[in-house]
Amino acid sequence: MRFDILTLFPEMFDSVFSYGIMKRAMDNNLVSINLHNIRDFSEDKFGRVDDYPYGGGPGMVLRPEPLYKALKSLDLDGDTPVIYMSPSGTLFNQQKARDLAAKEHIVILAGHYEGIDERIIMTCVTEEISIGDYVLSGGEIPAMVVVDAVARLLPGVLGNITSVEDESFNNYLLEYPQYTRPYVFNGIPVPEVLLSGNHAMINNWRRKKSLEKTFCRRPDLLEKALLDDSDNMYINSLKQLRKEGKDEPHK
Ligand code: 9D3
């Protein structure tokens, strides 16, 4: 898969893509990431690419011509998403990552000002994506988030272990707690059931912990989770404990 990223700060991407899974994916030619400095497409002798907003207001706006020239320098076909990272975009999620992982080529535009000229969005951008409801100082970190989430889904990028793990993300429950050695740490022993060797009991315990954690922290996910009768009974018992004020909410 090929990513073309348009940014005013291409160097910001170097460290993130130079380690771990992303580096290995690039070394193995499973992913290529081409960074393009929007400033290289400036039409101005001072290399300026932004200007004041028509109508007034704070901040600067990226002018359309440098972005248009940068996009024209890439060979885009009709199936290539041109994504503008924007706080006003639709929310990024695992399903969106899966959809994008089916593409051969993805273009990402990361702004660093108040925004870009709307006519680029109208004529070149195919979708606007936000990574969450908080304000960052630019679209670069969001672009890295999207590339990372998509790249790890590509065949060969991860070992096989995590493909099963991803399915467990898809089940809309938060993960159960993990323990390793030592047996006692800060006075806290490992839950006895995990040492029992009884895998039915261990799975049952883990399922309940997942349900508890999801119930406390992300009740919105429980609507989507596939729950059996035993899960629903356990959730109902958690609701009852909460009513009686006897629950121990997860921090
Ligand atoms: C004028 C109001 N601000 C929008 C809330 C302006 C503005 C603030 C921050 C415009 C751009 C930015 C920089 N952020 C991004 O470019 C960005 C972002 C984000 O801030 N949060 C979550 N997802 C994204 S994707 C791109």
Short mmCIF file of C-alpha atoms and ligand atoms in Angstrom, two decimals:
data_model
loop_
_atom_site.label_atom_id
_atom_site.label_comp_id
_atom_site.label_asym_id
_atom_site.label_seq_id
_atom_site.Cartn_x
_atom_site.Cartn_y
_atom_site.Cartn_z
CA MET A 1 0.00 0.00 0.00
CA ARG A 2 1.18 3.46 -0.83
CA PHE A 3 0.52 6.52 1.32
CA ASP A 4 1.18 10.03 0.06
CA ILE A 5 1.13 12.59 2.86
CA LEU A 6 0.97 16.32 2.19
CA THR A 7 2.20 18.38 5.13
CA LEU A 8 4.15 21.50 6.06
CA PHE A 9 6.16 19.45 8.55
CA PRO A 10 7.31 16.21 6.88
CA GLU A 11 10.08 15.78 9.50
CA MET A 12 7.43 15.24 12.19
CA PHE A 13 6.69 11.83 10.63
CA ASP A 14 10.26 10.51 10.60
CA SER A 15 10.57 9.19 14.15
CA VAL A 16 7.11 7.64 14.25
CA PHE A 17 7.66 5.68 11.05
CA SER A 18 11.26 4.71 11.89
CA TYR A 19 10.49 2.19 14.62
CA GLY A 20 8.72 -1.07 15.31
CA ILE A 21 5.94 -2.39 13.16
CA MET A 22 5.84 0.59 10.77
CA LYS A 23 9.57 0.37 10.07
CA ARG A 24 9.38 -3.38 9.46
CA ALA A 25 6.39 -2.96 7.16
CA MET A 26 8.31 -0.38 5.13
CA ASP A 27 11.53 -2.43 5.11
CA ASN A 28 9.52 -5.41 3.79
CA ASN A 29 7.94 -3.23 1.07
CA LEU A 30 4.46 -3.87 2.41
CA VAL A 31 3.92 -0.14 2.91
CA SER A 32 5.49 2.88 1.28
CA ILE A 33 5.08 6.35 2.73
CA ASN A 34 5.88 9.34 0.57
CA LEU A 35 6.05 12.66 2.38
CA HIS A 36 5.52 15.87 0.41
CA ASN A 37 6.22 19.33 1.74
CA ILE A 38 3.37 21.61 0.70
CA ARG A 39 5.83 24.51 0.81
CA ASP A 40 7.70 22.98 -2.17
CA PHE A 41 4.60 23.79 -4.24
CA SER A 42 4.41 27.42 -3.20
CA GLU A 43 3.86 29.92 -6.01
CA ASP A 44 5.42 32.72 -4.04
CA LYS A 45 9.11 33.67 -4.00
CA PHE A 46 9.05 33.62 -0.20
CA GLY A 47 7.58 30.11 -0.09
CA ARG A 48 4.37 31.27 1.55
CA VAL A 49 1.43 28.92 1.29
CA ASP A 50 -1.13 30.57 3.60
CA ASP A 51 -3.10 33.80 3.57
CA TYR A 52 -5.70 35.73 5.57
CA PRO A 53 -9.26 34.41 5.55
CA TYR A 54 -11.75 36.24 3.34
CA GLY A 55 -14.34 37.77 5.63
CA GLY A 56 -11.84 38.22 8.42
CA GLY A 57 -11.34 36.22 11.58
CA PRO A 58 -8.42 34.63 13.41
CA GLY A 59 -5.64 32.57 11.93
CA MET A 60 -4.54 31.82 8.43
CA VAL A 61 -5.88 29.59 5.67
CA LEU A 62 -3.84 27.39 3.34
CA ARG A 63 -4.17 28.73 -0.19
CA PRO A 64 -5.60 26.30 -2.74
CA GLU A 65 -2.93 26.50 -5.49
CA PRO A 66 -0.01 24.83 -3.63
CA LEU A 67 -2.29 22.03 -2.44
CA TYR A 68 -3.69 21.60 -5.96
CA LYS A 69 -0.21 21.49 -7.50
CA ALA A 70 0.93 18.98 -4.85
CA LEU A 71 -2.08 16.76 -5.54
CA LYS A 72 -1.60 17.00 -9.32
CA SER A 73 2.01 15.81 -8.89
CA LEU A 74 0.67 12.46 -7.61
CA ASP A 75 -0.86 9.98 -10.01
CA LEU A 76 -4.31 9.56 -8.55
CA ASP A 77 -6.87 7.16 -9.92
CA GLY A 78 -10.59 7.31 -9.26
CA ASP A 79 -10.40 4.86 -6.35
CA THR A 80 -7.74 6.76 -4.36
CA PRO A 81 -9.17 8.37 -1.22
CA VAL A 82 -7.93 11.91 -0.66
CA ILE A 83 -8.37 12.37 3.07
CA TYR A 84 -8.26 15.75 4.75
CA MET A 85 -7.48 15.43 8.47
CA SER A 86 -9.85 17.89 10.08
CA PRO A 87 -11.46 18.50 13.49
CA SER A 88 -14.76 18.76 11.55
CA GLY A 89 -14.37 15.36 9.91
CA THR A 90 -16.27 12.16 10.57
CA LEU A 91 -14.88 10.18 13.52
CA PHE A 92 -12.15 7.67 12.75
CA ASN A 93 -12.76 4.14 14.02
CA GLN A 94 -11.68 0.54 13.47
CA GLN A 95 -14.25 0.02 10.70
CA LYS A 96 -12.89 3.04 8.83
CA ALA A 97 -9.37 1.62 9.24
CA ARG A 98 -10.57 -1.68 7.73
CA ASP A 99 -12.23 0.10 4.80
CA LEU A 100 -9.04 2.03 4.08
CA ALA A 101 -6.90 -1.11 4.40
CA ALA A 102 -8.63 -2.41 1.24
CA LYS A 103 -7.22 0.49 -0.83
CA GLU A 104 -4.05 0.38 -2.87
CA HIS A 105 -3.23 4.05 -2.53
CA ILE A 106 -4.25 6.68 0.03
CA VAL A 107 -3.53 10.41 0.03
CA ILE A 108 -3.62 12.29 3.33
CA LEU A 109 -3.65 16.03 3.68
CA ALA A 110 -2.54 17.31 7.09
CA GLY A 111 -3.18 20.98 7.73
CA HIS A 112 -1.50 23.03 10.41
CA TYR A 113 -3.39 26.30 10.25
CA GLU A 114 -6.99 27.23 10.88
CA GLY A 115 -7.86 25.29 7.78
CA ILE A 116 -7.58 24.96 4.03
CA ASP A 117 -9.48 26.73 1.29
CA GLU A 118 -12.91 25.13 0.95
CA ARG A 119 -12.53 24.79 -2.84
CA ILE A 120 -9.83 22.15 -2.33
CA ILE A 121 -12.26 20.22 -0.14
CA MET A 122 -14.99 20.62 -2.79
CA THR A 123 -12.91 19.56 -5.77
CA CYS A 124 -10.13 17.26 -4.51
CA VAL A 125 -10.89 15.88 -1.06
CA THR A 126 -13.00 12.71 -0.93
CA GLU A 127 -13.42 12.60 2.87
CA GLU A 128 -12.64 14.53 6.03
CA ILE A 129 -11.60 12.54 9.09
CA SER A 130 -11.21 13.57 12.75
CA ILE A 131 -9.55 11.28 15.31
CA GLY A 132 -11.60 12.49 18.27
CA ASP A 133 -13.28 15.31 20.10
CA TYR A 134 -10.25 17.22 21.36
CA VAL A 135 -8.26 20.02 19.80
CA LEU A 136 -4.74 19.31 18.55
CA SER A 137 -2.35 21.81 17.03
CA GLY A 138 -2.29 20.20 13.60
CA GLY A 139 -3.32 17.31 11.40
CA GLU A 140 0.06 15.57 11.44
CA ILE A 141 -0.49 13.41 14.53
CA PRO A 142 -3.98 12.46 13.29
CA ALA A 143 -2.43 11.48 9.92
CA MET A 144 0.08 9.25 11.77
CA VAL A 145 -2.78 7.68 13.72
CA VAL A 146 -4.63 6.80 10.51
CA VAL A 147 -1.52 5.41 8.78
CA ASP A 148 -0.63 3.28 11.82
CA ALA A 149 -4.15 1.91 12.29
CA VAL A 150 -4.45 1.05 8.57
CA ALA A 151 -0.94 -0.32 8.02
CA ARG A 152 -1.13 -2.86 10.83
CA LEU A 153 -4.19 -4.42 9.16
CA LEU A 154 -2.33 -5.17 5.91
CA PRO A 155 -1.46 -8.80 5.23
CA GLY A 156 2.03 -9.65 6.51
CA VAL A 157 2.49 -6.52 8.63
CA LEU A 158 1.70 -8.24 11.93
CA GLY A 159 2.23 -11.83 12.96
CA ASN A 160 -0.88 -13.98 12.98
CA ILE A 161 -1.38 -13.68 16.75
CA THR A 162 -3.05 -10.30 16.60
CA SER A 163 -5.46 -11.03 13.76
CA VAL A 164 -7.42 -13.05 16.30
CA GLU A 165 -6.94 -10.26 18.82
CA ASP A 166 -8.45 -7.79 16.36
CA GLU A 167 -11.56 -9.91 16.15
CA SER A 168 -11.80 -9.54 19.92
CA PHE A 169 -11.68 -5.76 19.47
CA ASN A 170 -14.53 -6.27 17.04
CA ASN A 171 -16.62 -7.90 19.74
CA TYR A 172 -17.10 -4.49 21.38
CA LEU A 173 -15.89 -5.49 24.84
CA LEU A 174 -12.90 -4.02 26.65
CA GLU A 175 -10.09 -6.40 27.45
CA TYR A 176 -9.77 -8.40 30.64
CA PRO A 177 -6.83 -7.64 33.00
CA GLN A 178 -3.50 -9.39 32.45
CA TYR A 179 -1.04 -10.66 35.07
CA THR A 180 2.48 -12.04 34.85
CA ARG A 181 5.20 -12.87 37.39
CA PRO A 182 5.84 -12.21 40.23
CA TYR A 183 2.94 -13.94 41.99
CA VAL A 184 2.74 -11.12 44.58
CA PHE A 185 3.47 -7.49 43.61
CA ASN A 186 2.92 -4.49 45.92
CA GLY A 187 1.12 -6.88 48.23
CA ILE A 188 -1.35 -7.95 45.52
CA PRO A 189 -1.43 -11.62 44.52
CA VAL A 190 -2.47 -12.83 41.07
CA PRO A 191 -6.15 -13.92 41.08
CA GLU A 192 -6.17 -17.60 42.10
CA VAL A 193 -8.35 -18.68 39.16
CA LEU A 194 -5.55 -17.83 36.71
CA LEU A 195 -3.31 -20.43 38.39
CA SER A 196 -6.00 -23.11 38.46
CA GLY A 197 -5.27 -24.52 35.01
CA ASN A 198 -9.04 -24.78 34.53
CA HIS A 199 -9.54 -23.03 31.20
CA ALA A 200 -13.31 -23.00 31.33
CA MET A 201 -13.13 -21.18 34.69
CA ILE A 202 -10.41 -18.84 33.41
CA ASN A 203 -12.44 -17.91 30.31
CA ASN A 204 -15.50 -17.39 32.46
CA TRP A 205 -13.57 -15.09 34.84
CA ARG A 206 -12.04 -13.13 31.95
CA ARG A 207 -15.45 -12.71 30.32
CA LYS A 208 -16.90 -11.31 33.55
CA LYS A 209 -13.97 -8.90 33.96
CA SER A 210 -14.46 -7.70 30.36
CA LEU A 211 -18.16 -7.20 30.99
CA GLU A 212 -17.52 -5.32 34.27
CA LYS A 213 -14.98 -3.02 32.72
CA THR A 214 -17.13 -2.33 29.65
CA PHE A 215 -20.20 -1.75 31.85
CA CYS A 216 -18.34 0.84 33.96
CA ARG A 217 -16.28 2.62 31.34
CA ARG A 218 -17.95 2.17 27.98
CA PRO A 219 -21.63 1.30 28.43
CA ASP A 220 -22.14 2.56 24.84
CA LEU A 221 -20.20 -0.48 23.58
CA LEU A 222 -22.48 -2.95 25.37
CA GLU A 223 -25.29 -1.98 22.97
CA LYS A 224 -23.26 -3.39 20.09
CA ALA A 225 -21.64 -6.36 21.88
CA LEU A 226 -22.84 -9.87 21.16
CA LEU A 227 -24.03 -11.03 24.58
CA ASP A 228 -25.45 -14.42 25.54
CA ASP A 229 -27.95 -15.15 28.33
CA SER A 230 -25.20 -15.64 30.89
CA ASP A 231 -23.59 -12.28 29.91
CA ASN A 232 -26.94 -10.52 30.23
CA MET A 233 -27.54 -12.08 33.64
CA TYR A 234 -24.15 -10.87 34.79
CA ILE A 235 -24.80 -7.33 33.46
CA ASN A 236 -28.13 -7.32 35.27
CA SER A 237 -26.38 -8.31 38.50
CA LEU A 238 -23.96 -5.37 37.97
CA LYS A 239 -26.92 -3.02 37.50
CA GLN A 240 -28.46 -4.38 40.71
CA LEU A 241 -25.21 -3.88 42.67
CA ARG A 242 -25.04 -0.31 41.38
CA LYS A 243 -28.60 0.40 42.54
CA GLU A 244 -27.69 -0.88 46.00
CA GLY A 245 -24.50 1.20 45.97
CA LYS A 246 -22.45 -1.98 46.42
CA ASP A 247 -20.57 -1.87 43.11
CA GLU A 248 -16.86 -1.28 42.82
CA PRO A 249 -16.57 0.93 39.75
CA HIS A 250 -13.44 0.57 37.64
CA LYS A 251 -11.29 3.67 37.89
C1 9D3 B 1 -11.57 27.46 14.61
C2 9D3 B 1 -11.79 26.32 15.47
N1 9D3 B 1 -10.77 25.26 15.51
C3 9D3 B 1 -11.47 23.98 15.21
C4 9D3 B 1 -11.86 23.26 16.47
C5 9D3 B 1 -9.69 25.49 14.55
C6 9D3 B 1 -8.68 24.42 14.49
C7 9D3 B 1 -8.09 23.92 15.64
C8 9D3 B 1 -7.13 22.91 15.55
C9 9D3 B 1 -8.29 23.93 13.27
C10 9D3 B 1 -7.32 22.95 13.18
C11 9D3 B 1 -6.75 22.45 14.32
C12 9D3 B 1 -5.71 21.41 14.22
N2 9D3 B 1 -6.29 20.05 14.30
C13 9D3 B 1 -6.36 19.27 13.25
O1 9D3 B 1 -5.91 19.67 12.20
C14 9D3 B 1 -6.99 17.98 13.37
C15 9D3 B 1 -7.63 17.33 14.46
C16 9D3 B 1 -7.88 17.73 15.83
O2 9D3 B 1 -7.51 18.82 16.28
N3 9D3 B 1 -8.54 16.85 16.64
C17 9D3 B 1 -8.97 15.65 16.21
N4 9D3 B 1 -8.78 15.23 14.96
C18 9D3 B 1 -8.12 16.09 14.11
S1 9D3 B 1 -7.79 15.76 12.52
C19 9D3 B 1 -7.03 17.17 12.25
#
